[in-house]
Amino acid sequence: MAAQLIREWTAIQQFPAATQEKLVDLLSKLKNQNVSTLTILVIGKSGVGKSSTVNSIIGERVVTVSAFQSETPRPVMVSRSRSGFTLNIVDTPGLVEGGYVNDQVLDTIKSFLGRFLLNKRIDALLYVDRLDAYRVDNLDKQVVKAITDSFGKEIWHKALVVLTHAQLSPPDGLSYEEFFSKRSESLLKCVRQGAQISKKNAQSFAIPVALVENSGRCNKNESDEKILPTGSPWIPNLVHMITDMALNGKDGILVDKKLIEGPNANDRGKIFIPVILAFQYLFVIKPIQKWIKDDVARETKPSWA
Ligand code: GDP
Ligand code: MG
């Protein structure tokens, strides 16, 4: 399968010189810390720009982008290497289908990770959504909860919220910075609720937010780098944040049997045993006892009585 193929990261040369320089710096910073692999998991609802973001980071069109239906029916891993350093990015199908969280997608992602990254670690989770959305709802919370149930709360120590469509004009009366801070704060609040991170622990789960503009119409600076409305070049910024995440002192999420099969896979359902026993007692044993008793009472009377 193509997922195992590690190609030379030649597309890095497609970036403007200024971006290349920053990326090479970041890679050597990782190598100096003895980090020779970076594995990134990209997750989120459908159509939010996950695949586009993967393509933007790699610098070439490696995964399918679609304006309409989710075109990533199963996870795809893109691996690129450059002077002894390997970058793995796992693009995944959208987690929401028909207004519900599709748990099967999460299972597919986990079995994919088990096949291609067993005993390796996920160094960063990119939780992708759009900047130009105005509300978060219960579904968002459920997506976060499903990720948390699947990968454990710890994954949020390695998470970066990525907001695409960052080149926008905020609604009247709000500056870009105000809009960004309101949108990211409401999304982060939703993440903390979905992941059940208490206010007390919010500090230790400080989740950074990165802005992304995948469109070919993204503005550029004089060095030809794609920039945000704030003027900062977003590709090196994003890779910088991912690098910081990898080096934040917390262990990456280990892809082991326990993660793939879930905790105590064999014990699943054991919690139902008391319920089943109670049900049997109340609705099976008790009625039978009553019938027997009634029957006995009837039998002891002589038939002529
Ligand atoms: P995915 O389903 O999350 O993988 O989303 P895709 O990457 O396939 O993107 C869905 C649609 O949104 C495509 O038409 C993309 O061209 C578009 N898109 C993705 N990211 C951006 C972005 O940052 N800005 C703009 N303007 N469009 C984007
Ligand atoms: Mg996609």
mmCIF file of N, CA and C in Angstrom, residues 42-125:
data_model
loop_
_atom_site.group_PDB
_atom_site.id
_atom_site.type_symbol
_atom_site.label_atom_id
_atom_site.label_comp_id
_atom_site.label_asym_id
_atom_site.label_seq_id
_atom_site.Cartn_x
_atom_site.Cartn_y
_atom_site.Cartn_z
ATOM 1 N N VAL A 42 -4.469 14.233 11.473
ATOM 2 C CA VAL A 42 -5.372 15.334 11.114
ATOM 3 C C VAL A 42 -6.816 14.853 11.208
ATOM 4 N N ILE A 43 -7.588 15.539 12.017
ATOM 5 C CA ILE A 43 -8.941 15.064 12.327
ATOM 6 C C ILE A 43 -9.928 16.230 12.341
ATOM 7 N N GLY A 44 -11.191 15.942 12.081
ATOM 8 C CA GLY A 44 -12.213 16.988 12.131
ATOM 9 C C GLY A 44 -13.449 16.586 11.338
ATOM 10 N N LYS A 45 -14.405 17.497 11.274
ATOM 11 C CA LYS A 45 -15.617 17.214 10.527
ATOM 12 C C LYS A 45 -15.305 17.216 9.022
ATOM 13 N N SER A 46 -16.280 16.852 8.209
ATOM 14 C CA SER A 46 -16.075 16.837 6.757
ATOM 15 C C SER A 46 -16.053 18.251 6.195
ATOM 16 N N GLY A 47 -15.254 18.442 5.185
ATOM 17 C CA GLY A 47 -15.269 19.694 4.442
ATOM 18 C C GLY A 47 -14.669 20.890 5.151
ATOM 19 N N VAL A 48 -13.956 20.664 6.244
ATOM 20 C CA VAL A 48 -13.402 21.797 6.977
ATOM 21 C C VAL A 48 -12.028 22.207 6.450
ATOM 22 N N GLY A 49 -11.440 21.350 5.597
ATOM 23 C CA GLY A 49 -10.139 21.684 5.016
ATOM 24 C C GLY A 49 -8.992 20.829 5.534
ATOM 25 N N LYS A 50 -9.289 19.629 6.016
ATOM 26 C CA LYS A 50 -8.227 18.740 6.513
ATOM 27 C C LYS A 50 -7.259 18.371 5.383
ATOM 28 N N SER A 51 -7.832 17.855 4.285
ATOM 29 C CA SER A 51 -6.973 17.392 3.196
ATOM 30 C C SER A 51 -6.203 18.557 2.571
ATOM 31 N N SER A 52 -6.876 19.692 2.433
ATOM 32 C CA SER A 52 -6.200 20.868 1.870
ATOM 33 C C SER A 52 -5.012 21.275 2.738
ATOM 34 N N THR A 53 -5.191 21.175 4.057
ATOM 35 C CA THR A 53 -4.120 21.562 4.973
ATOM 36 C C THR A 53 -2.932 20.603 4.845
ATOM 37 N N VAL A 54 -3.239 19.306 4.674
ATOM 38 C CA VAL A 54 -2.156 18.322 4.474
ATOM 39 C C VAL A 54 -1.364 18.705 3.224
ATOM 40 N N ASN A 55 -2.078 18.993 2.147
ATOM 41 C CA ASN A 55 -1.403 19.375 0.901
ATOM 42 C C ASN A 55 -0.570 20.640 1.077
ATOM 43 N N SER A 56 -1.109 21.593 1.837
ATOM 44 C CA SER A 56 -0.381 22.846 2.044
ATOM 45 C C SER A 56 0.930 22.611 2.799
ATOM 46 N N ILE A 57 0.883 21.730 3.805
ATOM 47 C CA ILE A 57 2.090 21.486 4.599
ATOM 48 C C ILE A 57 3.146 20.768 3.761
ATOM 49 N N ILE A 58 2.702 19.744 3.024
ATOM 50 C CA ILE A 58 3.661 18.982 2.209
ATOM 51 C C ILE A 58 4.156 19.830 1.027
ATOM 52 N N GLY A 59 3.283 20.697 0.523
ATOM 53 C CA GLY A 59 3.686 21.561 -0.592
ATOM 54 C C GLY A 59 3.349 20.988 -1.950
ATOM 55 N N GLU A 60 2.531 19.940 -1.960
ATOM 56 C CA GLU A 60 2.050 19.397 -3.237
ATOM 57 C C GLU A 60 0.689 18.764 -3.013
ATOM 58 N N ARG A 61 0.007 18.507 -4.117
ATOM 59 C CA ARG A 61 -1.324 17.923 -4.013
ATOM 60 C C ARG A 61 -1.197 16.422 -3.823
ATOM 61 N N VAL A 62 -1.143 15.983 -2.564
ATOM 62 C CA VAL A 62 -0.954 14.555 -2.315
ATOM 63 C C VAL A 62 -2.254 13.849 -1.956
ATOM 64 N N VAL A 63 -3.173 14.558 -1.329
ATOM 65 C CA VAL A 63 -4.445 13.918 -0.997
ATOM 66 C C VAL A 63 -5.582 14.662 -1.689
ATOM 67 N N THR A 64 -6.672 13.959 -1.893
ATOM 68 C CA THR A 64 -7.785 14.510 -2.652
ATOM 69 C C THR A 64 -8.554 15.547 -1.854
ATOM 70 N N VAL A 65 -8.807 16.663 -2.512
ATOM 71 C CA VAL A 65 -9.598 17.731 -1.910
ATOM 72 C C VAL A 65 -10.911 17.797 -2.667
ATOM 73 N N SER A 66 -11.990 17.962 -1.947
ATOM 74 C CA SER A 66 -13.276 18.023 -2.628
ATOM 75 C C SER A 66 -14.178 19.091 -2.044
ATOM 76 N N ALA A 67 -14.808 19.839 -2.937
ATOM 77 C CA ALA A 67 -15.677 20.922 -2.476
ATOM 78 C C ALA A 67 -17.002 20.384 -1.951
ATOM 79 N N PHE A 68 -17.367 19.171 -2.347
ATOM 80 C CA PHE A 68 -18.681 18.670 -1.956
ATOM 81 C C PHE A 68 -18.575 17.518 -0.974
ATOM 82 N N GLN A 69 -18.751 16.276 -1.422
ATOM 83 C CA GLN A 69 -18.705 15.162 -0.493
ATOM 84 C C GLN A 69 -17.281 14.917 0.012
ATOM 85 N N SER A 70 -17.194 14.328 1.200
ATOM 86 C CA SER A 70 -15.896 13.921 1.715
ATOM 87 C C SER A 70 -15.299 12.906 0.748
ATOM 88 N N GLU A 71 -14.105 13.216 0.247
ATOM 89 C CA GLU A 71 -13.502 12.361 -0.763
ATOM 90 C C GLU A 71 -12.419 11.474 -0.159
ATOM 91 N N THR A 72 -12.364 11.394 1.138
ATOM 92 C CA THR A 72 -11.350 10.575 1.785
ATOM 93 C C THR A 72 -12.086 9.442 2.506
ATOM 94 N N PRO A 73 -12.420 8.373 1.751
ATOM 95 C CA PRO A 73 -13.235 7.334 2.386
ATOM 96 C C PRO A 73 -12.490 6.605 3.496
ATOM 97 N N ARG A 74 -11.171 6.565 3.391
ATOM 98 C CA ARG A 74 -10.409 5.942 4.471
ATOM 99 C C ARG A 74 -9.158 6.771 4.739
ATOM 100 N N PRO A 75 -8.520 6.540 5.900
ATOM 101 C CA PRO A 75 -7.330 7.332 6.209
ATOM 102 C C PRO A 75 -6.213 7.112 5.183
ATOM 103 N N VAL A 76 -5.394 8.112 5.029
ATOM 104 C CA VAL A 76 -4.250 8.050 4.110
ATOM 105 C C VAL A 76 -3.052 8.602 4.863
ATOM 106 N N MET A 77 -1.917 7.915 4.758
ATOM 107 C CA MET A 77 -0.714 8.477 5.379
ATOM 108 C C MET A 77 0.242 8.939 4.289
ATOM 109 N N VAL A 78 0.699 10.163 4.440
ATOM 110 C CA VAL A 78 1.675 10.712 3.522
ATOM 111 C C VAL A 78 2.992 10.804 4.285
ATOM 112 N N SER A 79 4.026 10.170 3.766
ATOM 113 C CA SER A 79 5.328 10.219 4.441
ATOM 114 C C SER A 79 6.367 10.840 3.532
ATOM 115 N N ARG A 80 7.114 11.752 4.095
ATOM 116 C CA ARG A 80 8.164 12.412 3.327
ATOM 117 C C ARG A 80 9.417 12.474 4.186
ATOM 118 N N SER A 81 10.567 12.269 3.534
ATOM 119 C CA SER A 81 11.799 12.340 4.324
ATOM 120 C C SER A 81 12.745 13.370 3.731
ATOM 121 N N ARG A 82 13.565 13.903 4.614
ATOM 122 C CA ARG A 82 14.540 14.898 4.176
ATOM 123 C C ARG A 82 15.716 14.853 5.121
ATOM 124 N N SER A 83 16.861 14.617 4.566
ATOM 125 C CA SER A 83 18.123 14.418 5.307
ATOM 126 C C SER A 83 17.920 13.734 6.660
ATOM 127 N N GLY A 84 17.410 12.520 6.577
ATOM 128 C CA GLY A 84 17.304 11.685 7.779
ATOM 129 C C GLY A 84 16.101 11.985 8.654
ATOM 130 N N PHE A 85 15.310 12.951 8.252
ATOM 131 C CA PHE A 85 14.133 13.292 9.039
ATOM 132 C C PHE A 85 12.887 12.827 8.279
ATOM 133 N N THR A 86 11.933 12.228 9.009
ATOM 134 C CA THR A 86 10.703 11.764 8.357
ATOM 135 C C THR A 86 9.471 12.463 8.911
ATOM 136 N N LEU A 87 8.653 12.943 7.998
ATOM 137 C CA LEU A 87 7.386 13.571 8.362
ATOM 138 C C LEU A 87 6.253 12.653 7.908
ATOM 139 N N ASN A 88 5.414 12.230 8.861
ATOM 140 C CA ASN A 88 4.233 11.426 8.507
ATOM 141 C C ASN A 88 2.997 12.257 8.812
ATOM 142 N N ILE A 89 2.106 12.364 7.842
ATOM 143 C CA ILE A 89 0.837 13.039 8.116
ATOM 144 C C ILE A 89 -0.293 12.085 7.753
ATOM 145 N N VAL A 90 -1.179 11.871 8.713
ATOM 146 C CA VAL A 90 -2.319 10.982 8.467
ATOM 147 C C VAL A 90 -3.570 11.834 8.260
ATOM 148 N N ASP A 91 -4.077 11.789 7.027
ATOM 149 C CA ASP A 91 -5.330 12.491 6.707
ATOM 150 C C ASP A 91 -6.468 11.501 6.934
ATOM 151 N N THR A 92 -7.589 11.989 7.420
ATOM 152 C CA THR A 92 -8.673 11.069 7.783
ATOM 153 C C THR A 92 -10.016 11.533 7.225
ATOM 154 N N PRO A 93 -10.965 10.617 7.129
ATOM 155 C CA PRO A 93 -12.306 11.008 6.674
ATOM 156 C C PRO A 93 -12.997 11.854 7.743
ATOM 157 N N GLY A 94 -13.984 12.633 7.332
ATOM 158 C CA GLY A 94 -14.710 13.475 8.283
ATOM 159 C C GLY A 94 -15.429 12.637 9.335
ATOM 160 N N LEU A 95 -15.506 13.174 10.536
ATOM 161 C CA LEU A 95 -16.090 12.410 11.637
ATOM 162 C C LEU A 95 -17.601 12.555 11.744
ATOM 163 N N VAL A 96 -18.167 13.453 10.952
ATOM 164 C CA VAL A 96 -19.604 13.672 11.064
ATOM 165 C C VAL A 96 -20.288 13.270 9.768
ATOM 166 N N GLU A 97 -21.364 12.530 9.913
ATOM 167 C CA GLU A 97 -22.123 12.118 8.739
ATOM 168 C C GLU A 97 -23.600 12.256 9.060
ATOM 169 N N GLY A 98 -24.321 12.936 8.213
ATOM 170 C CA GLY A 98 -25.757 13.090 8.415
ATOM 171 C C GLY A 98 -26.130 13.679 9.767
ATOM 172 N N GLY A 99 -25.291 14.598 10.257
ATOM 173 C CA GLY A 99 -25.615 15.252 11.511
ATOM 174 C C GLY A 99 -25.222 14.476 12.763
ATOM 175 N N TYR A 100 -24.565 13.325 12.580
ATOM 176 C CA TYR A 100 -24.139 12.549 13.745
ATOM 177 C C TYR A 100 -22.656 12.229 13.680
ATOM 178 N N VAL A 101 -22.083 12.005 14.833
ATOM 179 C CA VAL A 101 -20.692 11.561 14.860
ATOM 180 C C VAL A 101 -20.663 10.106 14.418
ATOM 181 N N ASN A 102 -19.804 9.818 13.443
ATOM 182 C CA ASN A 102 -19.695 8.464 12.944
ATOM 183 C C ASN A 102 -18.558 7.741 13.681
ATOM 184 N N ASP A 103 -18.950 6.926 14.672
ATOM 185 C CA ASP A 103 -17.941 6.238 15.474
ATOM 186 C C ASP A 103 -17.137 5.236 14.653
ATOM 187 N N GLN A 104 -17.765 4.757 13.586
ATOM 188 C CA GLN A 104 -17.066 3.790 12.747
ATOM 189 C C GLN A 104 -15.826 4.397 12.115
ATOM 190 N N VAL A 105 -15.914 5.693 11.784
ATOM 191 C CA VAL A 105 -14.759 6.366 11.202
ATOM 192 C C VAL A 105 -13.599 6.339 12.189
ATOM 193 N N LEU A 106 -13.912 6.571 13.456
ATOM 194 C CA LEU A 106 -12.856 6.544 14.479
ATOM 195 C C LEU A 106 -12.245 5.150 14.593
ATOM 196 N N ASP A 107 -13.085 4.129 14.507
ATOM 197 C CA ASP A 107 -12.557 2.762 14.540
ATOM 198 C C ASP A 107 -11.656 2.502 13.338
ATOM 199 N N THR A 108 -12.090 3.007 12.173
ATOM 200 C CA THR A 108 -11.275 2.840 10.964
ATOM 201 C C THR A 108 -9.923 3.529 11.135
ATOM 202 N N ILE A 109 -9.957 4.731 11.718
ATOM 203 C CA ILE A 109 -8.706 5.471 11.932
ATOM 204 C C ILE A 109 -7.791 4.672 12.855
ATOM 205 N N LYS A 110 -8.378 4.144 13.931
ATOM 206 C CA LYS A 110 -7.547 3.401 14.878
ATOM 207 C C LYS A 110 -6.963 2.130 14.265
ATOM 208 N N SER A 111 -7.760 1.419 13.484
ATOM 209 C CA SER A 111 -7.175 0.199 12.921
ATOM 210 C C SER A 111 -6.127 0.551 11.867
ATOM 211 N N PHE A 112 -6.322 1.684 11.192
ATOM 212 C CA PHE A 112 -5.295 2.153 10.246
ATOM 213 C C PHE A 112 -3.995 2.453 10.988
ATOM 214 N N LEU A 113 -4.109 3.167 12.095
ATOM 215 C CA LEU A 113 -2.920 3.498 12.891
ATOM 216 C C LEU A 113 -2.244 2.212 13.372
ATOM 217 N N GLY A 114 -3.067 1.238 13.759
ATOM 218 C CA GLY A 114 -2.527 -0.041 14.224
ATOM 219 C C GLY A 114 -1.755 -0.762 13.127
ATOM 220 N N ARG A 115 -2.200 -0.586 11.902
ATOM 221 C CA ARG A 115 -1.505 -1.271 10.802
ATOM 222 C C ARG A 115 -0.222 -0.582 10.407
ATOM 223 N N PHE A 116 -0.242 0.751 10.410
ATOM 224 C CA PHE A 116 0.916 1.454 9.854
ATOM 225 C C PHE A 116 1.809 2.128 10.876
ATOM 226 N N LEU A 117 1.320 2.291 12.094
ATOM 227 C CA LEU A 117 2.134 3.030 13.073
ATOM 228 C C LEU A 117 2.186 2.305 14.423
ATOM 229 N N LEU A 118 2.063 0.981 14.392
ATOM 230 C CA LEU A 118 2.042 0.236 15.650
ATOM 231 C C LEU A 118 3.324 0.475 16.451
ATOM 232 N N ASN A 119 3.143 0.765 17.726
ATOM 233 C CA ASN A 119 4.234 1.064 18.665
ATOM 234 C C ASN A 119 4.986 2.364 18.353
ATOM 235 N N LYS A 120 4.413 3.165 17.459
ATOM 236 C CA LYS A 120 4.986 4.498 17.214
ATOM 237 C C LYS A 120 4.102 5.504 17.952
ATOM 238 N N ARG A 121 4.538 6.744 17.943
ATOM 239 C CA ARG A 121 3.775 7.760 18.660
ATOM 240 C C ARG A 121 3.200 8.828 17.735
ATOM 241 N N ILE A 122 2.039 9.346 18.131
ATOM 242 C CA ILE A 122 1.467 10.501 17.430
ATOM 243 C C ILE A 122 1.998 11.727 18.146
ATOM 244 N N ASP A 123 2.720 12.567 17.408
ATOM 245 C CA ASP A 123 3.355 13.720 18.049
ATOM 246 C C ASP A 123 2.460 14.936 18.092
ATOM 247 N N ALA A 124 1.504 14.997 17.175
ATOM 248 C CA ALA A 124 0.597 16.151 17.175
ATOM 249 C C ALA A 124 -0.731 15.764 16.560
ATOM 250 N N LEU A 125 -1.790 16.292 17.152
ATOM 251 C CA LEU A 125 -3.132 16.118 16.599
ATOM 252 C C LEU A 125 -3.566 17.477 16.080
#
